[in-house]
PDB file of C-alpha atoms in Angstrom:
ATOM      1  CA  ILE Q   1     344.662  17.574 128.072  1.00  0.00           C
ATOM      2  CA  GLU Q   2     344.119  13.968 127.483  1.00  0.00           C
ATOM      3  CA  ILE Q   3     340.999  14.467 125.150  1.00  0.00           C
ATOM      4  CA  ARG Q   4     343.301  17.092 123.224  1.00  0.00           C
ATOM      5  CA  ARG Q   5     346.168  14.545 122.444  1.00  0.00           C
ATOM      6  CA  HIS Q   6     344.024  11.439 121.724  1.00  0.00           C
ATOM      7  CA  LYS Q   7     341.017  12.219 120.382  1.00  0.00           C
ATOM      8  CA  MET Q   8     341.316  15.646 118.790  1.00  0.00           C
ATOM      9  CA  GLY Q   9     343.373  16.890 115.861  1.00  0.00           C
ATOM     10  CA  MET Q  10     344.095  20.412 115.147  1.00  0.00           C
ATOM     11  CA  VAL Q  11     345.250  22.468 112.308  1.00  0.00           C
ATOM     12  CA  PHE Q  12     346.249  25.954 112.380  1.00  0.00           C
ATOM     13  CA  GLN Q  13     346.490  29.055 110.305  1.00  0.00           C
ATOM     14  CA  SER Q  14     350.172  29.855 111.195  1.00  0.00           C
ATOM     15  CA  PHE Q  15     351.066  26.498 110.276  1.00  0.00           C
ATOM     16  CA  GLY Q  16     353.007  25.944 113.747  1.00  0.00           C
ATOM     17  CA  LEU Q  17     355.778  23.398 112.422  1.00  0.00           C
ATOM     18  CA  LEU Q  18     358.751  22.992 114.606  1.00  0.00           C
ATOM     19  CA  PRO Q  19     361.806  24.552 112.268  1.00  0.00           C
ATOM     20  CA  HIS Q  20     364.262  21.937 113.492  1.00  0.00           C
ATOM     21  CA  LEU Q  21     362.597  19.221 112.764  1.00  0.00           C
ATOM     22  CA  ASN Q  22     362.151  17.500 109.478  1.00  0.00           C
ATOM     23  CA  VAL Q  23     358.592  16.601 107.948  1.00  0.00           C
ATOM     24  CA  ILE Q  24     358.024  13.018 109.349  1.00  0.00           C
ATOM     25  CA  ASP Q  25     359.586  14.072 112.829  1.00  0.00           C
ATOM     26  CA  ASN Q  26     357.016  17.199 112.688  1.00  0.00           C
ATOM     27  CA  VAL Q  27     354.077  14.846 111.978  1.00  0.00           C
ATOM     28  CA  ALA Q  28     355.457  11.935 114.571  1.00  0.00           C
ATOM     29  CA  PHE Q  29     355.754  14.906 117.170  1.00  0.00           C
ATOM     30  CA  PRO Q  30     352.004  14.416 118.773  1.00  0.00           C
ATOM     31  CA  LEU Q  31     353.160  10.370 118.903  1.00  0.00           C
ATOM     32  CA  LYS Q  32     355.839  11.136 120.797  1.00  0.00           C
ATOM     33  CA  LEU Q  33     354.329  13.013 123.254  1.00  0.00           C
ATOM     34  CA  GLN Q  34     351.585  10.479 123.534  1.00  0.00           C
ATOM     35  CA  GLY Q  35     354.787   7.949 124.567  1.00  0.00           C
ATOM     36  CA  LEU Q  36     354.263   5.671 121.389  1.00  0.00           C
ATOM     37  CA  PRO Q  37     357.172   3.372 120.320  1.00  0.00           C
ATOM     38  CA  LEU Q  38     359.329   4.885 117.781  1.00  0.00           C
ATOM     39  CA  ALA Q  39     358.355   2.138 114.998  1.00  0.00           C
ATOM     40  CA  GLU Q  40     354.749   2.593 115.555  1.00  0.00           C
ATOM     41  CA  ARG Q  41     355.147   6.652 115.448  1.00  0.00           C
ATOM     42  CA  ARG Q  42     356.936   6.157 112.269  1.00  0.00           C
ATOM     43  CA  ARG Q  43     354.525   3.703 110.391  1.00  0.00           C
ATOM     44  CA  ARG Q  44     351.681   6.304 111.561  1.00  0.00           C
ATOM     45  CA  ALA Q  45     353.648   9.076 110.383  1.00  0.00           C
ATOM     46  CA  GLU Q  46     354.741   7.676 106.828  1.00  0.00           C
ATOM     47  CA  ARG Q  47     350.826   6.722 106.218  1.00  0.00           C
ATOM     48  CA  VAL Q  48     349.566  10.059 106.735  1.00  0.00           C
ATOM     49  CA  VAL Q  49     352.781  12.031 104.764  1.00  0.00           C
ATOM     50  CA  GLU Q  50     351.559   9.635 102.062  1.00  0.00           C
ATOM     51  CA  LEU Q  51     347.537  10.183 102.417  1.00  0.00           C
ATOM     52  CA  VAL Q  52     348.496  14.240 102.126  1.00  0.00           C
ATOM     53  CA  GLY Q  53     350.770  13.667  99.004  1.00  0.00           C
ATOM     54  CA  LEU Q  54     354.290  14.291 100.486  1.00  0.00           C
ATOM     55  CA  SER Q  55     356.191  11.047 100.040  1.00  0.00           C
ATOM     56  CA  GLY Q  56     359.326  11.608  99.010  1.00  0.00           C
ATOM     57  CA  ARG Q  57     359.780  14.945 101.355  1.00  0.00           C
ATOM     58  CA  GLU Q  58     359.812  13.214 104.639  1.00  0.00           C
ATOM     59  CA  ALA Q  59     363.506  14.294 105.160  1.00  0.00           C
ATOM     60  CA  SER Q  60     362.845  18.061 104.144  1.00  0.00           C
ATOM     61  CA  TYR Q  61     362.880  21.011 106.807  1.00  0.00           C
ATOM     62  CA  PRO Q  62     360.155  23.253 107.028  1.00  0.00           C
ATOM     63  CA  ARG Q  63     362.126  26.271 105.280  1.00  0.00           C
ATOM     64  CA  GLN Q  64     362.607  24.169 101.988  1.00  0.00           C
ATOM     65  CA  LEU Q  65     358.875  23.664 101.796  1.00  0.00           C
ATOM     66  CA  SER Q  66     356.305  26.051 100.128  1.00  0.00           C
ATOM     67  CA  GLY Q  67     353.215  27.284 102.389  1.00  0.00           C
ATOM     68  CA  GLY Q  68     350.771  24.846 100.892  1.00  0.00           C
ATOM     69  CA  GLN Q  69     353.318  22.049 101.717  1.00  0.00           C
ATOM     70  CA  GLN Q  70     353.764  23.111 104.963  1.00  0.00           C
ATOM     71  CA  GLN Q  71     350.095  23.150 105.516  1.00  0.00           C
ATOM     72  CA  ARG Q  72     349.982  19.835 104.459  1.00  0.00           C
ATOM     73  CA  VAL Q  73     352.610  18.689 107.007  1.00  0.00           C
ATOM     74  CA  GLY Q  74     350.147  20.515 109.540  1.00  0.00           C
ATOM     75  CA  ILE Q  75     347.256  18.395 108.299  1.00  0.00           C
ATOM     76  CA  ALA Q  76     349.263  15.073 108.523  1.00  0.00           C
ATOM     77  CA  ARG Q  77     350.215  15.963 112.058  1.00  0.00           C
ATOM     78  CA  SER Q  78     346.862  16.544 112.895  1.00  0.00           C
ATOM     79  CA  LEU Q  79     345.737  13.388 111.670  1.00  0.00           C
ATOM     80  CA  ALA Q  80     348.777  11.241 113.037  1.00  0.00           C
ATOM     81  CA  VAL Q  81     346.668  10.561 116.041  1.00  0.00           C
ATOM     82  CA  GLU Q  82     343.897   9.152 114.281  1.00  0.00           C
ATOM     83  CA  PRO Q  83     341.597  11.804 115.951  1.00  0.00           C
ATOM     84  CA  GLU Q  84     337.916  11.444 116.391  1.00  0.00           C
ATOM     85  CA  LEU Q  85     337.381  15.219 116.019  1.00  0.00           C
ATOM     86  CA  TRP Q  86     339.210  17.373 113.661  1.00  0.00           C
ATOM     87  CA  PHE Q  87     339.579  20.940 114.156  1.00  0.00           C
ATOM     88  CA  LEU Q  88     340.634  23.365 111.745  1.00  0.00           C
ATOM     89  CA  ASP Q  89     341.247  26.883 112.727  1.00  0.00           C
ATOM     90  CA  GLU Q  90     341.148  29.325 109.301  1.00  0.00           C
ATOM     91  CA  PRO Q  91     343.786  26.682 107.864  1.00  0.00           C
ATOM     92  CA  PHE Q  92     344.272  28.230 104.445  1.00  0.00           C
ATOM     93  CA  SER Q  93     343.719  31.929 105.272  1.00  0.00           C
ATOM     94  CA  ALA Q  94     347.498  32.541 105.052  1.00  0.00           C
ATOM     95  CA  LEU Q  95     347.694  31.009 101.412  1.00  0.00           C
ATOM     96  CA  ASP Q  96     347.623  32.733  98.272  1.00  0.00           C
ATOM     97  CA  PRO Q  97     344.368  32.334  96.537  1.00  0.00           C
ATOM     98  CA  LEU Q  98     345.493  29.234  94.054  1.00  0.00           C
ATOM     99  CA  ILE Q  99     347.260  27.318  96.394  1.00  0.00           C
ATOM    100  CA  ARG Q 100     344.162  27.752  98.765  1.00  0.00           C
ATOM    101  CA  ARG Q 101     341.770  26.501  96.199  1.00  0.00           C
ATOM    102  CA  GLN Q 102     344.204  23.427  95.802  1.00  0.00           C
ATOM    103  CA  MET Q 103     344.351  22.984  99.722  1.00  0.00           C
ATOM    104  CA  GLN Q 104     340.363  23.168  99.658  1.00  0.00           C
ATOM    105  CA  ASP Q 105     340.456  20.387  97.059  1.00  0.00           C
ATOM    106  CA  GLU Q 106     342.908  18.146  99.119  1.00  0.00           C
ATOM    107  CA  PHE Q 107     340.927  18.734 102.323  1.00  0.00           C
ATOM    108  CA  LEU Q 108     337.420  17.418 100.569  1.00  0.00           C
ATOM    109  CA  ARG Q 109     339.790  14.446  99.004  1.00  0.00           C
ATOM    110  CA  ILE Q 110     341.397  13.333 102.419  1.00  0.00           C
ATOM    111  CA  GLN Q 111     337.641  13.797 104.077  1.00  0.00           C
ATOM    112  CA  GLN Q 112     336.541  11.214 101.300  1.00  0.00           C
ATOM    113  CA  VAL Q 113     338.676   8.736 102.511  1.00  0.00           C
ATOM    114  CA  LEU Q 114     338.632   9.604 106.301  1.00  0.00           C
ATOM    115  CA  HIS Q 115     335.034  10.468 107.062  1.00  0.00           C
ATOM    116  CA  LYS Q 116     336.066  12.380 110.287  1.00  0.00           C
ATOM    117  CA  SER Q 117     333.672  14.565 112.300  1.00  0.00           C
ATOM    118  CA  ILE Q 118     335.171  18.105 111.272  1.00  0.00           C
ATOM    119  CA  VAL Q 119     334.863  21.591 112.828  1.00  0.00           C
ATOM    120  CA  PHE Q 120     336.175  24.339 110.353  1.00  0.00           C
ATOM    121  CA  ILE Q 121     336.403  27.931 111.169  1.00  0.00           C
ATOM    122  CA  THR Q 122     336.614  30.330 108.432  1.00  0.00           C
ATOM    123  CA  HIS Q 123     335.797  34.292 108.032  1.00  0.00           C
ATOM    124  CA  ASP Q 124     335.286  33.398 103.921  1.00  0.00           C
ATOM    125  CA  PHE Q 125     331.727  32.294 103.642  1.00  0.00           C
ATOM    126  CA  LEU Q 126     332.204  31.084  99.861  1.00  0.00           C
ATOM    127  CA  GLU Q 127     335.210  28.544 101.140  1.00  0.00           C
ATOM    128  CA  ALA Q 128     332.829  27.439 103.899  1.00  0.00           C
ATOM    129  CA  LEU Q 129     330.077  26.832 100.961  1.00  0.00           C
ATOM    130  CA  ARG Q 130     332.410  25.007  99.343  1.00  0.00           C
ATOM    131  CA  ILE Q 131     333.313  22.417 101.936  1.00  0.00           C
ATOM    132  CA  ALA Q 132     330.504  22.236 104.671  1.00  0.00           C
ATOM    133  CA  ASP Q 133     327.630  20.164 104.853  1.00  0.00           C
ATOM    134  CA  ARG Q 134     326.141  22.220 107.745  1.00  0.00           C
ATOM    135  CA  MET Q 135     327.079  25.910 108.730  1.00  0.00           C
ATOM    136  CA  ALA Q 136     326.955  28.198 112.092  1.00  0.00           C
ATOM    137  CA  ILE Q 137     326.911  31.807 111.750  1.00  0.00           C
ATOM    138  CA  MET Q 138     328.195  33.518 114.921  1.00  0.00           C
ATOM    139  CA  ARG Q 139     327.806  37.234 116.355  1.00  0.00           C
ATOM    140  CA  ASP Q 140     329.586  38.648 119.169  1.00  0.00           C
ATOM    141  CA  GLY Q 141     330.567  35.210 120.285  1.00  0.00           C
ATOM    142  CA  MET Q 142     326.977  33.781 119.932  1.00  0.00           C
ATOM    143  CA  VAL Q 143     325.374  31.317 117.257  1.00  0.00           C
ATOM    144  CA  VAL Q 144     323.053  33.246 115.361  1.00  0.00           C
ATOM    145  CA  GLN Q 145     321.774  30.410 112.866  1.00  0.00           C
ATOM    146  CA  ILE Q 146     322.656  26.804 112.109  1.00  0.00           C
ATOM    147  CA  GLY Q 147     321.648  24.902 108.956  1.00  0.00           C
ATOM    148  CA  THR Q 148     322.702  23.711 105.674  1.00  0.00           C
ATOM    149  CA  PRO Q 149     324.173  26.204 103.503  1.00  0.00           C
ATOM    150  CA  ALA Q 150     320.995  26.586 101.252  1.00  0.00           C
ATOM    151  CA  GLU Q 151     318.801  26.825 104.534  1.00  0.00           C
ATOM    152  CA  LEU Q 152     321.212  29.999 105.651  1.00  0.00           C
ATOM    153  CA  ILE Q 153     320.654  31.949 102.604  1.00  0.00           C
ATOM    154  CA  VAL Q 154     317.116  31.172 101.545  1.00  0.00           C
ATOM    155  CA  ASN Q 155     315.811  31.319 105.095  1.00  0.00           C
ATOM    156  CA  PRO Q 156     317.995  33.498 106.926  1.00  0.00           C
ATOM    157  CA  ALA Q 157     317.484  34.062 110.628  1.00  0.00           C
ATOM    158  CA  ASP Q 158     317.888  37.813 110.812  1.00  0.00           C
ATOM    159  CA  ASP Q 159     319.021  40.907 108.666  1.00  0.00           C
ATOM    160  CA  TYR Q 160     322.689  39.534 109.974  1.00  0.00           C
ATOM    161  CA  VAL Q 161     322.623  36.441 108.585  1.00  0.00           C
ATOM    162  CA  ALA Q 162     320.922  38.168 105.325  1.00  0.00           C
ATOM    163  CA  GLU Q 163     323.605  40.775 105.039  1.00  0.00           C
ATOM    164  CA  PHE Q 164     326.419  37.823 105.491  1.00  0.00           C
ATOM    165  CA  THR Q 165     324.767  35.881 102.696  1.00  0.00           C
ATOM    166  CA  ARG Q 166     323.352  38.240 100.256  1.00  0.00           C
ATOM    167  CA  ASP Q 167     325.998  38.368  97.666  1.00  0.00           C
ATOM    168  CA  VAL Q 168     326.561  34.467  97.545  1.00  0.00           C
ATOM    169  CA  PRO Q 169     325.879  33.182  93.992  1.00  0.00           C
ATOM    170  CA  LEU Q 170     322.808  30.744  94.129  1.00  0.00           C
ATOM    171  CA  VAL Q 171     324.572  28.161  91.735  1.00  0.00           C
ATOM    172  CA  ARG Q 172     327.255  27.788  94.697  1.00  0.00           C
ATOM    173  CA  VAL Q 173     324.358  26.929  97.326  1.00  0.00           C
ATOM    174  CA  LEU Q 174     321.973  24.688  95.614  1.00  0.00           C
ATOM    175  CA  ARG Q 175     322.989  21.036  94.925  1.00  0.00           C
ATOM    176  CA  ALA Q 176     321.964  18.682  92.618  1.00  0.00           C
ATOM    177  CA  ALA Q 177     319.351  16.951  94.755  1.00  0.00           C
ATOM    178  CA  SER Q 178     317.177  20.003  95.004  1.00  0.00           C
ATOM    179  CA  VAL Q 179     316.724  20.725  91.160  1.00  0.00           C
ATOM    180  CA  ILE Q 180     315.428  17.414  89.985  1.00  0.00           C
ATOM    181  CA  ASP Q 181     313.075  17.359  87.219  1.00  0.00           C
ATOM    182  CA  GLU Q 182     309.909  15.452  88.283  1.00  0.00           C
ATOM    183  CA  GLY Q 183     308.780  15.066  84.682  1.00  0.00           C
ATOM    184  CA  VAL Q 184     312.416  13.297  83.276  1.00  0.00           C
ATOM    185  CA  THR Q 185     313.323   9.867  84.029  1.00  0.00           C
ATOM    186  CA  GLN Q 186     316.832   8.230  83.693  1.00  0.00           C
ATOM    187  CA  ASN Q 187     318.197   6.917  80.846  1.00  0.00           C
ATOM    188  CA  PRO Q 188     321.269   4.236  80.938  1.00  0.00           C
ATOM    189  CA  GLN Q 189     323.448   6.765  79.209  1.00  0.00           C
ATOM    190  CA  MET Q 190     322.916   9.862  81.730  1.00  0.00           C
ATOM    191  CA  PRO Q 191     325.964  10.286  83.682  1.00  0.00           C
ATOM    192  CA  VAL Q 192     325.554  10.187  87.463  1.00  0.00           C
ATOM    193  CA  VAL Q 193     326.380  12.671  90.169  1.00  0.00           C
ATOM    194  CA  ASP Q 194     326.071  12.962  94.091  1.00  0.00           C
ATOM    195  CA  GLY Q 195     323.071  14.749  95.337  1.00  0.00           C
ATOM    196  CA  SER Q 196     325.367  17.069  97.218  1.00  0.00           C
ATOM    197  CA  THR Q 197     327.177  18.408  94.055  1.00  0.00           C
ATOM    198  CA  PRO Q 198     326.964  22.235  93.588  1.00  0.00           C
ATOM    199  CA  VAL Q 199     324.942  23.281  90.705  1.00  0.00           C
ATOM    200  CA  GLU Q 200     327.766  25.453  89.877  1.00  0.00           C
ATOM    201  CA  ASP Q 201     329.776  21.838  88.972  1.00  0.00           C
ATOM    202  CA  LEU Q 202     326.617  20.555  87.577  1.00  0.00           C
ATOM    203  CA  LEU Q 203     326.413  22.996  84.601  1.00  0.00           C
ATOM    204  CA  PRO Q 204     328.920  21.956  82.522  1.00  0.00           C
ATOM    205  CA  GLN Q 205     327.643  18.391  82.730  1.00  0.00           C
ATOM    206  CA  LEU Q 206     324.367  19.788  81.830  1.00  0.00           C
ATOM    207  CA  ALA Q 207     325.859  22.078  78.638  1.00  0.00           C
ATOM    208  CA  ARG Q 208     327.420  18.245  77.388  1.00  0.00           C
ATOM    209  CA  HIS Q 209     324.010  16.153  78.031  1.00  0.00           C
ATOM    210  CA  ALA Q 210     320.830  17.898  77.193  1.00  0.00           C
ATOM    211  CA  ASP Q 211     318.721  14.879  78.337  1.00  0.00           C
ATOM    212  CA  GLY Q 212     319.965  15.652  81.838  1.00  0.00           C
ATOM    213  CA  VAL Q 213     321.964  14.504  84.715  1.00  0.00           C
ATOM    214  CA  ALA Q 214     320.863  11.335  86.963  1.00  0.00           C
ATOM    215  CA  VAL Q 215     321.320  12.382  90.468  1.00  0.00           C
ATOM    216  CA  ARG Q 216     322.065   9.751  93.293  1.00  0.00           C
ATOM    217  CA  ASP Q 217     321.754   9.843  97.325  1.00  0.00           C
ATOM    218  CA  ALA Q 218     324.513   8.907  99.704  1.00  0.00           C
ATOM    219  CA  GLY Q 219     323.636   5.184  99.230  1.00  0.00           C
ATOM    220  CA  GLY Q 220     323.922   5.066  95.512  1.00  0.00           C
ATOM    221  CA  ASN Q 221     319.905   5.122  94.604  1.00  0.00           C
ATOM    222  CA  ILE Q 222     318.875   7.309  92.200  1.00  0.00           C
ATOM    223  CA  LEU Q 223     316.845  10.272  93.269  1.00  0.00           C
ATOM    224  CA  GLY Q 224     315.974  11.608  89.655  1.00  0.00           C
ATOM    225  CA  VAL Q 225     317.128  13.810  86.879  1.00  0.00           C
ATOM    226  CA  ALA Q 226     318.314  17.057  86.764  1.00  0.00           C
ATOM    227  CA  THR Q 227     317.842  19.152  83.739  1.00  0.00           C
ATOM    228  CA  ALA Q 228     318.749  22.585  82.303  1.00  0.00           C
ATOM    229  CA  ARG Q 229     315.394  23.634  82.770  1.00  0.00           C
ATOM    230  CA  SER Q 230     314.958  22.140  86.220  1.00  0.00           C
ATOM    231  CA  VAL Q 231     318.038  24.102  87.374  1.00  0.00           C
ATOM    232  CA  ILE Q 232     316.659  27.563  85.956  1.00  0.00           C
ATOM    233  CA  GLY Q 233     313.698  26.925  87.157  1.00  0.00           C
ATOM    234  CA  ALA Q 234     315.177  26.561  90.816  1.00  0.00           C
ATOM    235  CA  LEU Q 235     317.498  29.244  90.591  1.00  0.00           C
ATOM    236  CA  ALA Q 236     314.619  31.626  89.503  1.00  0.00           C
ATOM    237  CA  GLN Q 237     312.498  30.544  92.232  1.00  0.00           C
ATOM    238  CA  GLU Q 238     315.159  30.824  95.091  1.00  0.00           C
ATOM    239  CA  GLY Q 239     316.230  34.239  93.725  1.00  0.00           C
ATOM    240  CA  GLU Q 240     312.722  35.662  94.022  1.00  0.00           C
ATOM    241  CA  LYS Q 241     312.622  34.507  97.523  1.00  0.00           C
ATOM    242  CA  ARG Q 242     315.883  36.147  98.310  1.00  0.00           C
ATOM    243  CA  ILE Q 243     314.420  39.408  96.780  1.00  0.00           C
ATOM    244  CA  ASP Q 244     311.430  39.181  99.160  1.00  0.00           C
ATOM    245  CA  LEU Q 245     313.344  38.678 101.984  1.00  0.00           C
ATOM    246  CA  GLN Q 246     315.799  41.755 100.725  1.00  0.00           C
ATOM    247  CA  GLN Q 247     312.838  43.616 100.499  1.00  0.00           C
ATOM    248  CA  ALA Q 248     310.879  42.865 103.446  1.00  0.00           C
ATOM    249  CA  ALA Q 249     314.248  43.456 105.491  1.00  0.00           C
ATOM    250  CA  GLY Q 250     314.582  47.129 103.727  1.00  0.00           C
TER     251      GLY Q 250
END
């Protein structure tokens, strides 16, 4: 219980807000369970309410909020305890597709600020592709394979993983760091993207910048240049690997 109260933040599919408490009191509730003074509870709650974009709604009650806003309150509440581990159990599955996409964007923005260790549970493989650095696929309560999204799709551990990932577009899997053109050098006019940028998001920039886009690592060092040619080549190569695996499995 002490670990749950002090070191873990949890977000649930069903929001789980207390209907008789307003936003600020819902967010501060786990801090009250910790026995923190009122002033400290208020300070922390106000900070995370601002972080999730709900400033001005502190006095609102759950019934006065949209589904997306209610889940933002749930996210703020989970972060109020300043957790070491952030655990999210299908947090966006109850939302309509547009709001779900917006909440995924919000989740990614918050993670860029906080840099938490996160366990995110989802049955939506495309959602996992969008937000995960590493993924674990489970079957019958057992972990079948762990790896990066690209590893799971290009080198599935068994037929179950291959079937799970067979229809996933490769542009959502491959990252900028894996499509570098070795024959091109950077010039100062090139835009720069992170190596973790999905190829799907890289394509619009390549359409505007025929010379290519520079790619940097997490430390800001330039890894090389991605070009339309290198992207097409990588997609073709990985597509052939996928076909070979499917034929072998069939």
